[in-house]
Amino acid sequence: MGWETFLQHVLNGMQLGSFLALIAVGYTMVYGVLLLINFAHGDVFMVGAYGGMFIGLFLLGAYDMHLPFGLPAWTILPLTILLTMVVTSAVGVTIERVAYRPLRRKGANRLYLVITALMFGLLLEHANLAVLGARDRQFPDLFAKRTFDLGGVSVTNVRILVIVISFVAMGLVGYLVQRTRWGMAMRAISYDRLAAPLMGISVDRVIVGTFVVGACLAALAGVMYGTAFPILRYDMGLLVGWQAFIAAVLGGIGSIRGAVVGGYLLGFIQVLVVASPLPSTFRDLITFSILMAILVLRPTGLFGVARRTKV
Amino acid sequence: MSARRLNAAGVVFVSVVMAGGCSGGGSDAIQIGLNLELTGDVPKVGEHSRVAAEMFVEEVNSAGGLDVGGEMRQLELTIEDNGGTAEGAAAAAAKLITQDEVLLLVGPNASVAAVPAGEIANNEATLMISPWSTNPATTLNRPWVFRAPFLDTFQGPVLANFATNEFGAEAACVLYDVASDAPVGQAENFISRWRELHGPDSVVAIETFTTGDRDFSAQLTNVGASGCEVFFVPQYYNEVPLIVEQAHAQGLAMPILGTDAWGDPQLLELCGSDCDGYYFSNHYVASGATGATAEFIEDFKERHGEEPSDVGALTWDSMRLAAQAVQNCGTLTGTLVDDRTCVRDGMAEITDFDGVTGQMSFDEQGDPIKCAVIVRIEDSAVTFHDSVCP
Amino acid sequence: MKGTGIRMLIGGVVALTVVPAWIGLYNNYVQFLITLIGINVILAASLNLINGYMGEFSVGHAAFMGVGAYTCSLLTVWLLTQDAVFGAPVLAPALSLVIFPATLVIGGVAAAVFSLLVAVPSFRTRGDYLAIITLAVNFIFKSMVENIGSIGGPRGFMGMGSVISAMNRILPAPWLMIWTLLASILTLYVIHNFVNSTLGKGVVAIRDDEIAAEVMTVDTRRLKMIVFLLGCGLAGVAGGLHAHLLGFINPASYFILQSVMVLVMVYLGGMGSLSGSVVSAIGFTLLLEFLRPMGVVRWVAIPLLLILLMLFRPTGLMGDRELPDVFPRLRRYFPSPEDTLMEEAGVEA
């Protein structure tokens, strides 16, 4: 394999990994505070992509009802992302309020929360199908796409943007979690749920905040995904959602750093299996066997903390 | 207490369903069952199929009904969603045949649904016409199952021959979805034909992905490095634009060929000018259509807001075939078993049927003998290029 | 279970299902539904053993169902029918009444062996990490089968219809329904006895506190192995039945969606309640079928209904109680082990 081909594959893996990492972080944050696998998260990502599409089209003036003034081209992407974050946060918070909080109050076994999450995911998907119909939707070009040739390796500006924006976003989240009081509250809750309120932490508010952050990341991922792969389907959240969940657990669920590493690891494994001389039909088989092997060797994921339980 | 009520409700529920199993049905209208993929992997397939069928029924009914041996009979549709799965298709087929007591079935479309549904239709001696399934197993050794489209075994070699003649190519690459029925079949048939023509090593890159993947960069990198002269992508209209865009981003310049899976009008909308200069095989060409075909396309467009995909056109033909079968039968006695046999025989009698998807006659397996068209994409429009007949 | 209770149950079930079907009172759709319900009962009960009684989180049940489905189907088609892939039948189709249940068992054993992929890691891995392994097993199974072109790959495999026809030729009867109901009742019997045995107590102990159980001389490794082998093996049997119900199998039928459906049935019924699994398997299957005419809206209504159900009954339909707990009259026929103990000790209930 030539040098250029290898670099090409590395870039492919980086992009795929970025998407998985962004969504995996959302999974892991909610898990950290609630011990809940929010299976609806993949569909929140779908809402982000569709929301970004509608908002983007609106901002670009594609609809009859549009803004009375034109917007400079470079503002469209950031505005779309911000507005989409509002939409997905609303969805995420609604799910938390309507489904998770009542069940938490009743002290339901967390596995019932998981089932509720799954059901919400199904609901979102099929509500989309019922309301918007079966036509595939096209994500608008929020900025001009260009391809550069760097010494035999073709790079699109989309790919660079995805990787850069993902790093920035995850850096921000890391800062938020490690360096702010809110982040400290979040970490406190994940260490000890019972002691946190005793320390004056409003658990409910922090939880809502967690959902908001997770949903914002999902919105970002949705918009960038729509930009990179402009054809949207109602079930687009399914596969990406499950893979991101696997990435989050692989990295050690509850650990944000783990989710990021897990996401990139999964992305790279998938790309490299295809790049290898093995026939690409074996991709899933090999990828998931590697995953299983990693989990057998490190049963709590790469960065997971083995929880000590007092007997 | 509430659990007891729940349980009681359950018992009532079950008995109602059970009792329903013994009900008869009977009305003057001809009942046609539609077994469609309204949810699941390919909801658009089910949607276009449903629209085309409903359009047909409305047209016939508003003209007074179907003339069956002198009597005018209205048509009625019973639609069940099979969810695009084998289990759903079997359940829906069983329900339509034994519970809803339809005269004949149209659909399913997807092969994973059509194959098990066909088994049930065959066992229950009910005529079934699949508008879209290309897997040979759907009709194989099943005298009660027919289909409207040509098979994968026909389409793959057609494209292999075309690529050889049109481009003088010797080396080909293939990219397909390893988890999807039709692409696998078409890829296999194309590859074996290509190897017949050009030798055992002439397919220089065989790349695959799984349903739902959006990023084909890794596979396309391999394709680019292989040096092939023609690229066969038997995938669906909503995956092809992504593949093409990513291929172009990597600098791949060879011609790309497709199958009837490209044949949805949204392909042009989603692909833009990226797909210009590429070819695919299909059942018919929308542009430049005349007569009944043009009328069908216009009516569909008016009704649903977009042009019909090949599923829509094939369903239209399937409904017309069904109507023809009933008319060939001549008289409907009212006894379901006899009527179904009569209708099936009426179907087998059909020769030189003029459909919007071409002229067809049926062989002993219930597969149509019809031509394929090769179309070219130019200026975001699909134009006729060549016709290939068996 | 006491003798009379079982006999009543079996008698009731047979009277309600097999007899009317045999004499033609039920049409094929109802027979299809009853068979499907039976299969779902086996799936829900077997997953409840792993998820409910042992407290694991297995999301991979469909993969074991698939292993059983493929093993059983390949065997029956090879042995008993004329087929494009295998050629002439190896054994006389007249033997199908004996061969079919044997292949079901072999399918179950194959699924059990495949479950070692999950059972062995479960020694060290717990909770959500084990869930990932079970999820990965789903992908591995699907990818594996898709790559075996000789048995159809993604295009599927068929021929099982001829096996059922062969059985019908020997003696016309709703054979698949009979086998399914036999299997369901056997499954419930086995699981009920297992759960109420000493081993079963150990399993529940693992759920409640694994370390404490280990300290109390429960051999957790052996128990986990047994539970996985049993649970996944039974799923394999269900898979074999499912394959013959549809007459056609493909890897996509045994993937994540199917696993999720079984999971929903288990949690809907209540973790750790066998009768809950039965009730919810019946109810869920019927609900899905009953709402089929709704088309797309079906899959909006069903999650909504289930969410509401979860909100109002957060422990599932029956929590961890069994039917005799809800209907005390049934105690006479299905005494719980406590009742039997008290009776033997001479204490009046």
Coordinates of C-alpha atoms in Angstrom, one line a residue, chain C:
Chain C
M1 CA -45.6 -27.8 39.9
K2 CA -48.1 -30.2 41.2
G3 CA -49.4 -32.9 38.9
T4 CA -53.0 -31.7 38.6
G5 CA -51.9 -28.2 37.8
I6 CA -49.8 -29.2 34.9
R7 CA -52.3 -31.6 33.5
M8 CA -54.9 -28.9 33.7
L9 CA -52.6 -26.4 31.9
I10 CA -51.7 -28.8 29.2
G11 CA -55.2 -29.9 28.7
G12 CA -56.5 -26.4 28.5
V13 CA -53.9 -25.3 26.0
V14 CA -54.5 -28.3 23.8
A15 CA -58.2 -27.8 23.9
L16 CA -57.9 -24.2 23.0
T17 CA -55.4 -24.5 20.3
V18 CA -54.5 -27.9 18.8
V19 CA -57.9 -29.5 18.7
P20 CA -59.7 -26.6 16.9
A21 CA -56.8 -26.3 14.5
W22 CA -56.8 -30.0 13.8
I23 CA -60.5 -30.1 13.0
G24 CA -60.2 -27.1 10.8
L25 CA -61.9 -24.6 13.0
Y26 CA -59.0 -22.2 12.9
N27 CA -57.8 -20.8 9.6
N28 CA -54.1 -20.8 8.8
Y29 CA -53.6 -17.2 9.9
V30 CA -54.8 -18.1 13.4
Q31 CA -52.6 -21.2 13.4
F32 CA -49.7 -19.0 12.3
L33 CA -50.3 -16.6 15.2
I34 CA -50.6 -19.4 17.8
T35 CA -47.3 -20.9 16.6
L36 CA -45.7 -17.5 16.6
I37 CA -47.0 -16.9 20.2
G38 CA -45.5 -20.2 21.2
I39 CA -42.1 -19.3 19.8
N40 CA -42.2 -15.9 21.5
V41 CA -43.1 -17.6 24.8
I42 CA -40.0 -19.7 24.5
L43 CA -37.9 -16.7 23.6
A44 CA -39.2 -14.5 26.4
A45 CA -39.0 -17.2 29.0
S46 CA -35.4 -18.1 28.1
L47 CA -34.3 -14.5 28.0
N48 CA -36.0 -13.9 31.3
L49 CA -33.8 -16.6 32.7
I50 CA -30.7 -14.7 31.7
N51 CA -31.9 -11.1 32.1
G52 CA -34.5 -11.4 34.8
Y53 CA -33.4 -14.2 37.1
M54 CA -29.6 -13.7 36.7
G55 CA -29.8 -10.0 36.2
E56 CA -27.5 -9.8 33.2
F57 CA -28.2 -7.5 30.3
S58 CA -28.1 -9.7 27.2
V59 CA -29.1 -7.9 24.0
G60 CA -28.0 -10.7 21.7
H61 CA -30.8 -13.3 22.0
A62 CA -31.6 -13.1 18.3
A63 CA -28.2 -14.3 17.3
F64 CA -28.7 -17.6 19.2
M65 CA -32.1 -17.9 17.7
G66 CA -30.4 -17.5 14.4
V67 CA -27.8 -20.2 15.1
G68 CA -30.6 -22.6 16.0
A69 CA -32.7 -21.6 13.0
Y70 CA -29.9 -22.1 10.5
T71 CA -28.6 -25.4 12.1
C72 CA -32.0 -26.9 12.4
S73 CA -33.0 -25.8 8.9
L74 CA -29.8 -27.0 7.2
L75 CA -30.2 -30.3 8.9
T76 CA -33.8 -30.9 8.0
V77 CA -33.5 -29.8 4.5
W78 CA -30.3 -31.8 3.9
L79 CA -31.7 -35.0 5.5
L80 CA -35.3 -34.9 4.5
T81 CA -35.9 -33.0 1.3
Q82 CA -34.9 -32.7 -2.3
D83 CA -33.1 -29.4 -2.4
A84 CA -31.0 -27.3 -4.8
V85 CA -28.1 -26.9 -2.4
F86 CA -27.9 -30.4 -1.0
G87 CA -29.6 -32.7 -3.5
A88 CA -31.6 -35.7 -2.7
P89 CA -32.8 -36.4 0.8
V90 CA -30.5 -38.6 2.8
L91 CA -33.2 -40.2 5.0
A92 CA -36.7 -41.1 4.1
P93 CA -39.1 -38.2 4.5
A94 CA -41.3 -40.7 6.3
L95 CA -38.9 -40.4 9.3
S96 CA -39.6 -36.6 9.5
L97 CA -41.7 -37.0 12.6
V98 CA -38.7 -38.4 14.5
I99 CA -36.0 -36.4 12.8
F100 CA -37.6 -33.0 13.2
P101 CA -37.6 -32.9 17.0
A102 CA -34.1 -34.3 16.9
T103 CA -32.9 -31.5 14.7
L104 CA -34.6 -29.0 17.0
V105 CA -32.6 -30.3 19.8
I106 CA -29.4 -30.2 17.8
G107 CA -30.2 -26.6 16.8
G108 CA -30.5 -25.8 20.5
V109 CA -27.2 -27.5 21.3
A110 CA -25.5 -25.5 18.5
A111 CA -26.9 -22.3 19.9
A112 CA -25.8 -23.3 23.4
V113 CA -22.3 -23.9 22.1
F114 CA -22.3 -20.5 20.3
S115 CA -23.4 -19.0 23.6
L116 CA -20.0 -19.9 25.1
L117 CA -18.9 -16.7 23.2
V118 CA -20.9 -14.8 25.7
A119 CA -20.8 -17.2 28.7
V120 CA -17.0 -17.3 29.0
P121 CA -16.5 -13.5 29.0
S122 CA -19.3 -13.2 31.5
F123 CA -17.0 -14.6 34.1
R124 CA -15.1 -11.4 34.2
T125 CA -17.4 -8.9 32.6
R126 CA -20.6 -7.7 34.0
G127 CA -23.5 -5.4 33.3
D128 CA -23.2 -3.0 30.4
Y129 CA -19.9 -4.4 29.2
L130 CA -21.5 -7.8 28.8
A131 CA -24.3 -6.1 26.9
I132 CA -21.7 -5.0 24.4
I133 CA -20.4 -8.5 24.0
T134 CA -23.9 -9.8 23.4
L135 CA -24.5 -6.9 20.9
A136 CA -21.2 -7.8 19.2
V137 CA -22.4 -11.4 18.9
N138 CA -25.4 -10.2 16.9
F139 CA -23.1 -8.5 14.4
I140 CA -20.7 -11.4 14.3
F141 CA -23.5 -13.9 13.6
K142 CA -25.0 -11.8 10.8
S143 CA -21.7 -11.1 9.2
M144 CA -20.7 -14.8 9.4
V145 CA -23.8 -16.0 7.7
E146 CA -23.7 -13.3 5.1
N147 CA -20.3 -14.5 4.1
I148 CA -21.4 -18.1 3.6
G149 CA -22.7 -17.9 0.1
S150 CA -23.3 -21.6 -0.3
I151 CA -26.3 -21.4 2.1
G152 CA -27.5 -18.2 0.5
G153 CA -25.8 -15.5 2.5
P154 CA -28.1 -12.5 2.6
R155 CA -30.4 -14.0 0.0
G156 CA -31.5 -16.4 2.6
F157 CA -32.1 -20.1 2.6
M158 CA -35.4 -22.0 2.1
G159 CA -36.8 -25.5 1.7
M160 CA -38.3 -26.0 5.2
G161 CA -41.8 -25.9 3.8
S162 CA -41.2 -29.4 2.3
V163 CA -40.3 -30.7 5.7
I164 CA -43.7 -29.7 7.1
S165 CA -45.4 -31.1 4.0
A166 CA -43.6 -34.4 4.6
M167 CA -44.9 -34.5 8.2
N168 CA -48.4 -33.7 6.9
R169 CA -48.2 -36.6 4.5
I170 CA -47.6 -39.1 7.2
L171 CA -50.5 -37.8 9.3
P172 CA -52.4 -34.6 8.5
A173 CA -52.3 -32.5 11.6
P174 CA -51.1 -29.0 12.5
W175 CA -47.6 -30.4 13.2
L176 CA -45.6 -27.2 13.6
M177 CA -48.1 -25.9 16.1
I178 CA -48.0 -29.2 18.1
W179 CA -44.2 -29.2 18.2
T180 CA -44.2 -25.5 19.2
L181 CA -46.7 -26.0 22.0
L182 CA -44.8 -29.0 23.2
A183 CA -41.6 -27.0 23.2
S184 CA -43.2 -24.1 25.0
I185 CA -44.6 -26.2 27.7
L186 CA -41.4 -28.1 28.1
T187 CA -39.5 -24.8 28.3
L188 CA -41.7 -23.4 31.0
Y189 CA -41.5 -26.6 32.9
V190 CA -37.7 -26.7 32.7
I191 CA -37.2 -23.1 33.6
H192 CA -39.7 -23.2 36.4
N193 CA -38.1 -26.2 38.0
F194 CA -34.6 -24.8 37.4
V195 CA -35.5 -21.5 39.0
N196 CA -37.1 -23.2 42.1
S197 CA -34.2 -25.6 42.6
T198 CA -31.1 -25.0 44.6
L199 CA -29.3 -24.0 41.4
G200 CA -32.0 -21.5 40.7
K201 CA -31.6 -19.9 44.1
G202 CA -28.0 -19.5 43.4
V203 CA -28.8 -17.7 40.2
V204 CA -31.0 -15.2 41.9
A205 CA -28.2 -14.8 44.5
I206 CA -25.8 -13.9 41.7
R207 CA -28.3 -11.2 40.6
D208 CA -28.7 -9.8 44.0
D209 CA -25.1 -9.7 45.0
E210 CA -22.5 -11.7 43.1
I211 CA -19.7 -11.4 45.6
A212 CA -21.8 -12.4 48.6
A213 CA -23.1 -15.4 46.6
E214 CA -19.5 -16.4 45.9
V215 CA -18.8 -16.2 49.6
M216 CA -21.8 -18.3 50.3
T217 CA -20.3 -21.2 48.2
V218 CA -22.3 -20.5 45.1
D219 CA -20.2 -21.6 42.2
T220 CA -20.9 -18.5 40.1
R221 CA -18.9 -19.6 37.1
R222 CA -20.6 -22.9 36.8
L223 CA -24.0 -21.3 37.3
K224 CA -23.4 -18.6 34.7
M225 CA -22.3 -21.2 32.2
I226 CA -25.4 -23.3 32.9
V227 CA -27.8 -20.3 32.6
F228 CA -26.3 -19.1 29.4
L229 CA -26.2 -22.6 27.9
L230 CA -29.8 -23.2 28.9
G231 CA -31.2 -19.9 28.0
C232 CA -29.4 -19.6 24.6
G233 CA -30.0 -23.2 23.8
L234 CA -33.8 -22.7 24.3
A235 CA -33.5 -19.7 22.0
G236 CA -32.0 -22.0 19.4
V237 CA -34.9 -24.3 19.7
A238 CA -37.2 -21.4 19.2
G239 CA -35.2 -20.4 16.2
G240 CA -35.6 -23.8 14.6
L241 CA -39.3 -23.6 15.0
H242 CA -39.4 -20.0 13.7
A243 CA -37.5 -21.1 10.6
H244 CA -40.0 -23.8 9.8
L245 CA -42.9 -21.4 10.4
L246 CA -41.6 -19.0 7.8
G247 CA -40.1 -21.6 5.4
F248 CA -37.4 -19.1 4.7
I249 CA -34.5 -17.7 6.8
N250 CA -32.1 -14.9 6.2
P251 CA -29.6 -13.3 8.6
A252 CA -31.4 -10.0 8.8
S253 CA -34.3 -11.8 10.5
Y254 CA -32.1 -12.5 13.5
F255 CA -30.5 -9.2 14.1
I256 CA -30.8 -6.3 16.6
L257 CA -34.4 -5.5 16.0
Q258 CA -35.4 -9.1 16.8
S259 CA -33.2 -9.0 20.0
V260 CA -34.9 -5.8 21.0
M261 CA -38.4 -7.2 20.5
V262 CA -37.6 -10.2 22.8
L263 CA -36.0 -7.8 25.3
V264 CA -39.2 -5.7 25.3
M265 CA -41.3 -8.7 25.9
V266 CA -39.2 -9.7 28.9
Y267 CA -39.2 -6.3 30.6
L268 CA -42.9 -5.8 29.7
G269 CA -43.8 -8.9 31.6
G270 CA -41.6 -8.2 34.5
M271 CA -38.1 -9.4 35.2
G272 CA -38.0 -12.5 37.2
S273 CA -41.6 -13.5 36.5
L274 CA -42.2 -16.5 34.4
S275 CA -45.9 -16.1 34.0
G276 CA -45.2 -12.4 33.2
S277 CA -43.1 -13.5 30.3
V278 CA -45.8 -15.7 29.0
V279 CA -48.5 -13.1 29.4
S280 CA -46.4 -10.4 27.7
A281 CA -45.3 -12.7 24.9
I282 CA -48.9 -13.5 24.1
G283 CA -50.1 -9.9 24.5
F284 CA -47.2 -8.4 22.6
T285 CA -47.5 -10.7 19.6
L286 CA -51.3 -10.2 19.4
L287 CA -50.8 -6.4 19.8
L288 CA -48.4 -6.3 16.9
E289 CA -50.7 -8.3 14.7
F290 CA -53.9 -6.6 15.7
L291 CA -52.4 -3.2 14.9
R292 CA -51.0 -4.2 11.6
P293 CA -53.7 -2.6 9.5
M294 CA -52.5 0.8 10.9
G295 CA -49.6 0.7 8.6
V296 CA -46.9 3.2 9.5
V297 CA -48.7 4.5 12.5
R298 CA -48.5 1.1 14.1
W299 CA -44.9 1.8 15.1
V300 CA -45.8 5.2 16.6
A301 CA -48.7 3.7 18.6
I302 CA -46.8 0.7 20.0
P303 CA -43.8 2.6 21.5
L304 CA -46.2 5.2 22.8
L305 CA -48.3 2.5 24.5
L306 CA -45.3 0.8 25.9
I307 CA -43.9 4.1 27.3
L308 CA -47.2 4.7 29.0
L309 CA -47.2 1.2 30.3
M310 CA -43.7 1.7 31.7
L311 CA -44.7 5.0 33.3
F312 CA -47.7 3.5 35.0
R313 CA -46.3 0.1 35.8
P314 CA -42.5 0.6 36.1
T315 CA -41.9 -3.0 37.1
G316 CA -43.6 -4.5 34.1
L317 CA -46.9 -6.2 33.9
M318 CA -46.3 -8.6 36.7
G319 CA -43.2 -7.4 38.4
D320 CA -41.6 -10.4 40.0
R321 CA -44.8 -12.1 41.0
E322 CA -46.1 -15.2 39.4
L323 CA -49.8 -15.8 38.4
P324 CA -50.7 -17.7 41.6
D325 CA -49.6 -14.7 43.5
V326 CA -52.1 -12.5 41.6
F327 CA -54.9 -15.1 41.6
P328 CA -54.7 -16.9 44.9
R329 CA -57.2 -19.4 43.8
L330 CA -54.7 -20.9 41.4
R331 CA -52.6 -21.8 44.5
R332 CA -54.5 -25.0 44.8
Y333 CA -53.3 -26.2 41.4
F334 CA -49.9 -24.5 41.2
P335 CA -48.5 -24.4 44.7
S336 CA -45.3 -22.5 45.2
P337 CA -42.4 -24.3 46.8
E338 CA -43.2 -22.5 50.1
D339 CA -46.7 -23.9 50.0
T340 CA -45.3 -27.4 49.5
L341 CA -42.9 -27.0 52.4
M342 CA -45.6 -25.7 54.7
E343 CA -47.9 -28.6 53.7
E344 CA -45.2 -31.1 54.5
A345 CA -44.6 -29.5 57.8
G346 CA -48.3 -29.8 58.6
V347 CA -49.0 -26.1 58.6
E348 CA -52.3 -25.0 57.2
A349 CA -52.0 -22.4 54.5

